[in-house]
PDB file of C-alpha atoms in Angstrom:
ATOM      1  CA  UNK H   1     100.359  86.067  87.428  1.00 86.00           C
ATOM      2  CA  UNK H   2     101.071  89.488  88.908  1.00 96.00           C
ATOM      3  CA  UNK H   3     100.092  90.682  92.365  1.00 98.00           C
ATOM      4  CA  UNK H   4      99.370  93.912  94.185  1.00 98.00           C
ATOM      5  CA  UNK H   5      99.952  93.948  97.934  1.00 98.00           C
ATOM      6  CA  UNK H   6      98.249  96.585 100.116  1.00 98.00           C
ATOM      7  CA  UNK H   7      99.698  97.238 103.578  1.00 98.00           C
ATOM      8  CA  UNK H   8      97.653  98.829 106.345  1.00 98.00           C
ATOM      9  CA  UNK H   9      98.529 101.357 109.053  1.00 98.00           C
ATOM     10  CA  UNK H  10     102.091 100.928 110.384  1.00 98.00           C
ATOM     11  CA  UNK H  11     102.228 103.693 113.024  1.00 98.00           C
ATOM     12  CA  UNK H  12     105.915 103.579 113.843  1.00 98.00           C
ATOM     13  CA  UNK H  13     106.186  99.791 114.166  1.00 98.00           C
ATOM     14  CA  UNK H  14     109.407  99.075 112.283  1.00 98.00           C
ATOM     15  CA  UNK H  15     109.894  95.396 113.165  1.00 98.00           C
ATOM     16  CA  UNK H  16     106.496  94.276 111.800  1.00 98.00           C
ATOM     17  CA  UNK H  17     107.130  96.376 108.685  1.00 98.00           C
ATOM     18  CA  UNK H  18     110.489  94.713 108.014  1.00 98.00           C
ATOM     19  CA  UNK H  19     109.001  91.266 108.523  1.00 98.00           C
ATOM     20  CA  UNK H  20     106.091  92.123 106.236  1.00 98.00           C
ATOM     21  CA  UNK H  21     108.452  93.246 103.471  1.00 98.00           C
ATOM     22  CA  UNK H  22     110.287  89.909 103.811  1.00 98.00           C
ATOM     23  CA  UNK H  23     107.012  87.948 103.711  1.00 98.00           C
ATOM     24  CA  UNK H  24     105.890  89.754 100.569  1.00 98.00           C
ATOM     25  CA  UNK H  25     109.244  89.095  98.873  1.00 97.00           C
ATOM     26  CA  UNK H  26     108.821  85.399  99.696  1.00 97.00           C
ATOM     27  CA  UNK H  27     105.279  85.400  98.274  1.00 98.00           C
ATOM     28  CA  UNK H  28     106.198  86.567  94.763  1.00 97.00           C
ATOM     29  CA  UNK H  29     109.339  87.532  92.810  1.00 97.00           C
ATOM     30  CA  UNK H  30     107.878  90.907  91.817  1.00 97.00           C
ATOM     31  CA  UNK H  31     104.764  93.052  92.057  1.00 98.00           C
ATOM     32  CA  UNK H  32     103.320  96.305  93.355  1.00 98.00           C
ATOM     33  CA  UNK H  33     103.083  97.256  97.024  1.00 98.00           C
ATOM     34  CA  UNK H  34     100.613  99.984  97.996  1.00 98.00           C
ATOM     35  CA  UNK H  35     101.158 101.497 101.435  1.00 99.00           C
ATOM     36  CA  UNK H  36      97.898 103.010 102.692  1.00 98.00           C
ATOM     37  CA  UNK H  37      99.399 105.690 104.938  1.00 98.00           C
ATOM     38  CA  UNK H  38      99.804 106.337 108.671  1.00 98.00           C
ATOM     39  CA  UNK H  39     103.467 105.387 108.764  1.00 98.00           C
ATOM     40  CA  UNK H  40     104.106 107.452 111.903  1.00 98.00           C
ATOM     41  CA  UNK H  41     102.690 108.434 115.336  1.00 97.00           C
ATOM     42  CA  UNK H  42     101.818 106.391 118.426  1.00 96.00           C
ATOM     43  CA  UNK H  43     104.520 103.781 117.797  1.00 97.00           C
ATOM     44  CA  UNK H  44     108.160 104.324 118.825  1.00 97.00           C
ATOM     45  CA  UNK H  45     110.018 104.156 115.512  1.00 98.00           C
ATOM     46  CA  UNK H  46     108.384 106.623 113.127  1.00 98.00           C
ATOM     47  CA  UNK H  47     111.734 107.811 111.767  1.00 98.00           C
ATOM     48  CA  UNK H  48     112.905 104.261 111.075  1.00 98.00           C
ATOM     49  CA  UNK H  49     109.652 103.477 109.270  1.00 98.00           C
ATOM     50  CA  UNK H  50     109.985 106.541 107.033  1.00 98.00           C
ATOM     51  CA  UNK H  51     113.690 105.814 106.424  1.00 98.00           C
ATOM     52  CA  UNK H  52     112.787 102.309 105.236  1.00 98.00           C
ATOM     53  CA  UNK H  53     109.848 103.295 103.052  1.00 98.00           C
ATOM     54  CA  UNK H  54     111.604 106.288 101.496  1.00 98.00           C
ATOM     55  CA  UNK H  55     114.583 104.061 100.661  1.00 98.00           C
ATOM     56  CA  UNK H  56     112.225 102.139  98.408  1.00 97.00           C
ATOM     57  CA  UNK H  57     112.213  98.589  97.036  1.00 97.00           C
ATOM     58  CA  UNK H  58     114.733  96.550  95.142  1.00 93.00           C
ATOM     59  CA  UNK H  59     114.130  95.908  91.451  1.00 92.00           C
ATOM     60  CA  UNK H  60     111.759  94.841  89.950  1.00 96.00           C
ATOM     61  CA  UNK H  61     109.319  95.775  92.724  1.00 97.00           C
ATOM     62  CA  UNK H  62     107.213  98.954  92.637  1.00 98.00           C
ATOM     63  CA  UNK H  63     106.101 100.759  95.786  1.00 98.00           C
ATOM     64  CA  UNK H  64     103.258 103.304  95.903  1.00 98.00           C
ATOM     65  CA  UNK H  65     102.928 105.327  99.109  1.00 98.00           C
ATOM     66  CA  UNK H  66      99.684 107.117  99.960  1.00 98.00           C
ATOM     67  CA  UNK H  67      99.160 109.877 102.509  1.00 98.00           C
ATOM     68  CA  UNK H  68      97.401 109.112 105.776  1.00 98.00           C
ATOM     69  CA  UNK H  69      95.800 111.554 108.153  1.00 97.00           C
ATOM     70  CA  UNK H  70      98.784 111.289 110.506  1.00 97.00           C
ATOM     71  CA  UNK H  71     101.220 112.380 107.795  1.00 98.00           C
ATOM     72  CA  UNK H  72      98.876 115.284 107.097  1.00 97.00           C
ATOM     73  CA  UNK H  73      98.813 116.198 110.798  1.00 97.00           C
ATOM     74  CA  UNK H  74     102.599 116.072 111.006  1.00 97.00           C
ATOM     75  CA  UNK H  75     103.054 118.375 108.015  1.00 97.00           C
ATOM     76  CA  UNK H  76     100.503 120.810 109.426  1.00 97.00           C
ATOM     77  CA  UNK H  77     102.224 120.742 112.818  1.00 96.00           C
ATOM     78  CA  UNK H  78     105.394 122.144 111.300  1.00 96.00           C
ATOM     79  CA  UNK H  79     103.434 124.813 109.430  1.00 95.00           C
ATOM     80  CA  UNK H  80     101.654 126.505 112.361  1.00 92.00           C
ATOM     81  CA  UNK H  81     101.705 126.427 116.142  1.00 89.00           C
ATOM     82  CA  UNK H  82      98.015 125.611 116.642  1.00 91.00           C
ATOM     83  CA  UNK H  83      98.315 122.440 114.573  1.00 93.00           C
ATOM     84  CA  UNK H  84     101.491 121.553 116.429  1.00 92.00           C
ATOM     85  CA  UNK H  85      99.666 121.797 119.778  1.00 91.00           C
ATOM     86  CA  UNK H  86      97.068 119.351 118.462  1.00 92.00           C
ATOM     87  CA  UNK H  87      99.652 116.903 117.069  1.00 95.00           C
ATOM     88  CA  UNK H  88     101.786 116.880 120.209  1.00 93.00           C
ATOM     89  CA  UNK H  89      99.234 117.434 122.945  1.00 86.00           C
ATOM     90  CA  UNK H  90      96.047 115.586 121.991  1.00 82.00           C
ATOM     91  CA  UNK H  91      97.208 111.986 122.227  1.00 85.00           C
ATOM     92  CA  UNK H  92      97.599 111.706 118.458  1.00 92.00           C
ATOM     93  CA  UNK H  93     101.136 110.374 118.736  1.00 95.00           C
ATOM     94  CA  UNK H  94     103.233 113.264 117.523  1.00 96.00           C
ATOM     95  CA  UNK H  95     105.338 113.203 120.680  1.00 96.00           C
ATOM     96  CA  UNK H  96     106.484 109.633 119.968  1.00 97.00           C
ATOM     97  CA  UNK H  97     107.318 110.563 116.389  1.00 98.00           C
ATOM     98  CA  UNK H  98     109.453 113.537 117.408  1.00 97.00           C
ATOM     99  CA  UNK H  99     111.245 111.437 120.015  1.00 97.00           C
ATOM    100  CA  UNK H 100     112.183 108.941 117.301  1.00 98.00           C
ATOM    101  CA  UNK H 101     113.963 111.814 115.530  1.00 98.00           C
ATOM    102  CA  UNK H 102     115.635 113.053 118.686  1.00 97.00           C
ATOM    103  CA  UNK H 103     113.555 116.223 118.697  1.00 94.00           C
ATOM    104  CA  UNK H 104     112.508 117.421 115.249  1.00 96.00           C
ATOM    105  CA  UNK H 105     111.323 115.703 112.078  1.00 97.00           C
ATOM    106  CA  UNK H 106     113.785 115.947 109.188  1.00 97.00           C
ATOM    107  CA  UNK H 107     112.823 118.572 106.579  1.00 97.00           C
ATOM    108  CA  UNK H 108     113.197 116.033 103.771  1.00 98.00           C
ATOM    109  CA  UNK H 109     110.775 113.695 105.529  1.00 98.00           C
ATOM    110  CA  UNK H 110     108.262 116.507 105.940  1.00 98.00           C
ATOM    111  CA  UNK H 111     108.507 117.330 102.248  1.00 98.00           C
ATOM    112  CA  UNK H 112     108.127 113.672 101.279  1.00 98.00           C
ATOM    113  CA  UNK H 113     105.001 113.403 103.445  1.00 98.00           C
ATOM    114  CA  UNK H 114     103.550 116.638 102.066  1.00 98.00           C
ATOM    115  CA  UNK H 115     103.924 115.397  98.486  1.00 98.00           C
ATOM    116  CA  UNK H 116     102.245 112.004  98.965  1.00 98.00           C
ATOM    117  CA  UNK H 117      99.208 111.233  96.765  1.00 98.00           C
ATOM    118  CA  UNK H 118      95.814 110.616  98.338  1.00 98.00           C
ATOM    119  CA  UNK H 119      94.596 107.801  96.086  1.00 98.00           C
ATOM    120  CA  UNK H 120      95.802 105.043  93.785  1.00 98.00           C
ATOM    121  CA  UNK H 121      93.514 103.471  91.197  1.00 98.00           C
ATOM    122  CA  UNK H 122      94.281 100.423  89.090  1.00 98.00           C
ATOM    123  CA  UNK H 123      92.187  98.342  86.710  1.00 97.00           C
ATOM    124  CA  UNK H 124      90.008  96.766  89.366  1.00 98.00           C
ATOM    125  CA  UNK H 125      90.574  98.624  92.646  1.00 98.00           C
ATOM    126  CA  UNK H 126      90.670 101.954  94.466  1.00 98.00           C
ATOM    127  CA  UNK H 127      93.244 102.371  97.243  1.00 98.00           C
ATOM    128  CA  UNK H 128      92.885 105.178  99.811  1.00 98.00           C
ATOM    129  CA  UNK H 129      93.832 105.722 103.429  1.00 98.00           C
ATOM    130  CA  UNK H 130      90.397 106.184 104.979  1.00 98.00           C
ATOM    131  CA  UNK H 131      87.541 105.958 102.485  1.00 98.00           C
ATOM    132  CA  UNK H 132      85.433 107.543  99.770  1.00 98.00           C
ATOM    133  CA  UNK H 133      81.920 108.957  99.633  1.00 97.00           C
ATOM    134  CA  UNK H 134      79.934 107.200  96.871  1.00 96.00           C
ATOM    135  CA  UNK H 135      77.511 110.152  96.776  1.00 95.00           C
ATOM    136  CA  UNK H 136      80.111 112.127  94.840  1.00 96.00           C
ATOM    137  CA  UNK H 137      82.053 111.255  91.660  1.00 96.00           C
ATOM    138  CA  UNK H 138      85.442 109.712  92.257  1.00 95.00           C
ATOM    139  CA  UNK H 139      87.228 112.753  90.834  1.00 94.00           C
ATOM    140  CA  UNK H 140      85.327 115.014  93.278  1.00 97.00           C
ATOM    141  CA  UNK H 141      86.222 113.245  96.512  1.00 98.00           C
ATOM    142  CA  UNK H 142      87.257 115.590  99.309  1.00 98.00           C
ATOM    143  CA  UNK H 143      90.677 115.403 100.895  1.00 98.00           C
ATOM    144  CA  UNK H 144      88.987 115.211 104.303  1.00 97.00           C
ATOM    145  CA  UNK H 145      87.031 112.072 103.368  1.00 98.00           C
ATOM    146  CA  UNK H 146      90.047 110.402 101.777  1.00 98.00           C
ATOM    147  CA  UNK H 147      92.037 110.955 104.977  1.00 98.00           C
ATOM    148  CA  UNK H 148      89.412 110.823 107.759  1.00 98.00           C
ATOM    149  CA  UNK H 149      86.173 109.072 106.715  1.00 98.00           C
ATOM    150  CA  UNK H 150      85.024 106.082 108.759  1.00 97.00           C
ATOM    151  CA  UNK H 151      82.531 103.492 107.553  1.00 95.00           C
ATOM    152  CA  UNK H 152      79.743 102.117 109.724  1.00 90.00           C
ATOM    153  CA  UNK H 153      80.098  98.338 110.240  1.00 86.00           C
ATOM    154  CA  UNK H 154      78.747  96.368 107.302  1.00 92.00           C
ATOM    155  CA  UNK H 155      78.604  99.301 104.876  1.00 95.00           C
ATOM    156  CA  UNK H 156      79.524  98.787 101.233  1.00 97.00           C
ATOM    157  CA  UNK H 157      78.686 100.254  97.822  1.00 97.00           C
ATOM    158  CA  UNK H 158      79.463  99.673  94.156  1.00 96.00           C
ATOM    159  CA  UNK H 159      82.432 102.111  94.204  1.00 97.00           C
ATOM    160  CA  UNK H 160      82.199 102.830  90.490  1.00 97.00           C
ATOM    161  CA  UNK H 161      82.605  99.157  89.630  1.00 97.00           C
ATOM    162  CA  UNK H 162      85.829  98.731  91.608  1.00 98.00           C
ATOM    163  CA  UNK H 163      86.846  97.213  94.945  1.00 98.00           C
ATOM    164  CA  UNK H 164      87.734  99.735  97.657  1.00 98.00           C
ATOM    165  CA  UNK H 165      90.821  99.061  99.801  1.00 98.00           C
ATOM    166  CA  UNK H 166      91.524 101.182 102.883  1.00 98.00           C
ATOM    167  CA  UNK H 167      92.872 101.322 106.425  1.00 98.00           C
ATOM    168  CA  UNK H 168      92.410 104.064 109.060  1.00 98.00           C
ATOM    169  CA  UNK H 169      89.674 102.348 111.109  1.00 97.00           C
ATOM    170  CA  UNK H 170      91.498  99.846 113.338  1.00 96.00           C
ATOM    171  CA  UNK H 171      90.059  96.629 114.678  1.00 96.00           C
ATOM    172  CA  UNK H 172      91.695  93.481 115.977  1.00 96.00           C
ATOM    173  CA  UNK H 173      89.166  91.581 113.827  1.00 95.00           C
ATOM    174  CA  UNK H 174      90.562  93.113 110.640  1.00 97.00           C
ATOM    175  CA  UNK H 175      91.457  92.515 107.868  1.00 98.00           C
ATOM    176  CA  UNK H 176      87.894  92.029 106.719  1.00 97.00           C
ATOM    177  CA  UNK H 177      86.085  92.277 103.396  1.00 98.00           C
ATOM    178  CA  UNK H 178      82.542  93.659 103.420  1.00 97.00           C
ATOM    179  CA  UNK H 179      80.951  93.505  99.994  1.00 97.00           C
ATOM    180  CA  UNK H 180      83.114  95.631  97.697  1.00 98.00           C
ATOM    181  CA  UNK H 181      85.272  97.034 100.510  1.00 98.00           C
ATOM    182  CA  UNK H 182      88.289  95.684 102.420  1.00 98.00           C
ATOM    183  CA  UNK H 183      89.660  97.273 105.606  1.00 98.00           C
ATOM    184  CA  UNK H 184      93.195  96.147 106.410  1.00 98.00           C
ATOM    185  CA  UNK H 185      93.948  98.230 109.523  1.00 98.00           C
ATOM    186  CA  UNK H 186      94.279  95.466 112.099  1.00 98.00           C
ATOM    187  CA  UNK H 187      95.598  97.692 114.883  1.00 97.00           C
ATOM    188  CA  UNK H 188      99.296  96.854 114.791  1.00 97.00           C
ATOM    189  CA  UNK H 189     100.233  99.674 117.179  1.00 97.00           C
ATOM    190  CA  UNK H 190      97.440  98.621 119.557  1.00 97.00           C
ATOM    191  CA  UNK H 191      98.749  95.090 119.990  1.00 96.00           C
ATOM    192  CA  UNK H 192      97.153  93.651 116.870  1.00 97.00           C
ATOM    193  CA  UNK H 193      98.853  92.630 113.647  1.00 98.00           C
ATOM    194  CA  UNK H 194     100.225  94.396 110.604  1.00 98.00           C
ATOM    195  CA  UNK H 195      98.121  93.139 107.707  1.00 98.00           C
ATOM    196  CA  UNK H 196      98.518  93.027 103.963  1.00 98.00           C
ATOM    197  CA  UNK H 197      95.831  92.229 101.386  1.00 98.00           C
ATOM    198  CA  UNK H 198      96.944  90.320  98.285  1.00 98.00           C
ATOM    199  CA  UNK H 199      95.241  90.978  94.951  1.00 98.00           C
ATOM    200  CA  UNK H 200      95.616  89.216  91.612  1.00 98.00           C
ATOM    201  CA  UNK H 201      96.069  92.015  89.081  1.00 98.00           C
ATOM    202  CA  UNK H 202      94.114  90.070  86.456  1.00 97.00           C
ATOM    203  CA  UNK H 203      91.083  89.235  88.616  1.00 97.00           C
ATOM    204  CA  UNK H 204      88.441  91.756  89.710  1.00 98.00           C
ATOM    205  CA  UNK H 205      87.133  91.921  93.262  1.00 97.00           C
ATOM    206  CA  UNK H 206      88.542  91.503  96.715  1.00 98.00           C
ATOM    207  CA  UNK H 207      91.716  89.941  98.090  1.00 98.00           C
ATOM    208  CA  UNK H 208      92.760  86.442  97.167  1.00 98.00           C
ATOM    209  CA  UNK H 209      94.832  86.180 100.347  1.00 98.00           C
ATOM    210  CA  UNK H 210      96.012  88.050 103.446  1.00 98.00           C
ATOM    211  CA  UNK H 211      99.473  88.213 104.989  1.00 98.00           C
ATOM    212  CA  UNK H 212      99.653  89.017 108.703  1.00 98.00           C
ATOM    213  CA  UNK H 213     102.600  89.600 111.009  1.00 98.00           C
ATOM    214  CA  UNK H 214     102.411  90.073 114.764  1.00 94.00           C
ATOM    215  CA  UNK H 215     103.374  93.340 116.413  1.00 85.00           C
TER     216      UNK H 215
END
């Protein structure tokens, strides 16, 4: 039996991330971990979170890191002054991220964030940061929707025969599965938990389990 583990929004919370990695390692001897983005901002340890994730897993684990809207905002902030004003001055959390670096984000971290993919698809599931629009083919999804879309409560679709896994929309009642969709952003940086959905790679559908660690 092989597993895929999907971890929701971390937002600079390094201690829950480290404990989650340990919990996953205790759950199975190997597997795939999909990080759904928003590693930085709002929380105090954005640099430490990126240091840990960029360092990668030990063998034989595989990590897949997706881009969140906050990584996109950070990259844009270092590309032009207007975007920087938004990232730093609009309560998005950029100030906390820069403080964790002692002033400026490392160029290699900016490049890593810029190069992140927006989606991961396996046999039975679609993993994105925010969501997809079923009105358009999967290959025609917009970057804005993948990074920013929010679902109304209770909404689900067939998602091209796959189960959709996302974060981005925090709630202390998450993780929750609604039809063919699972939201695992349980508001870690807002006093909730860091959550991980566990999937059996050989079984279609939603999670078979959740792992949760307190903030």
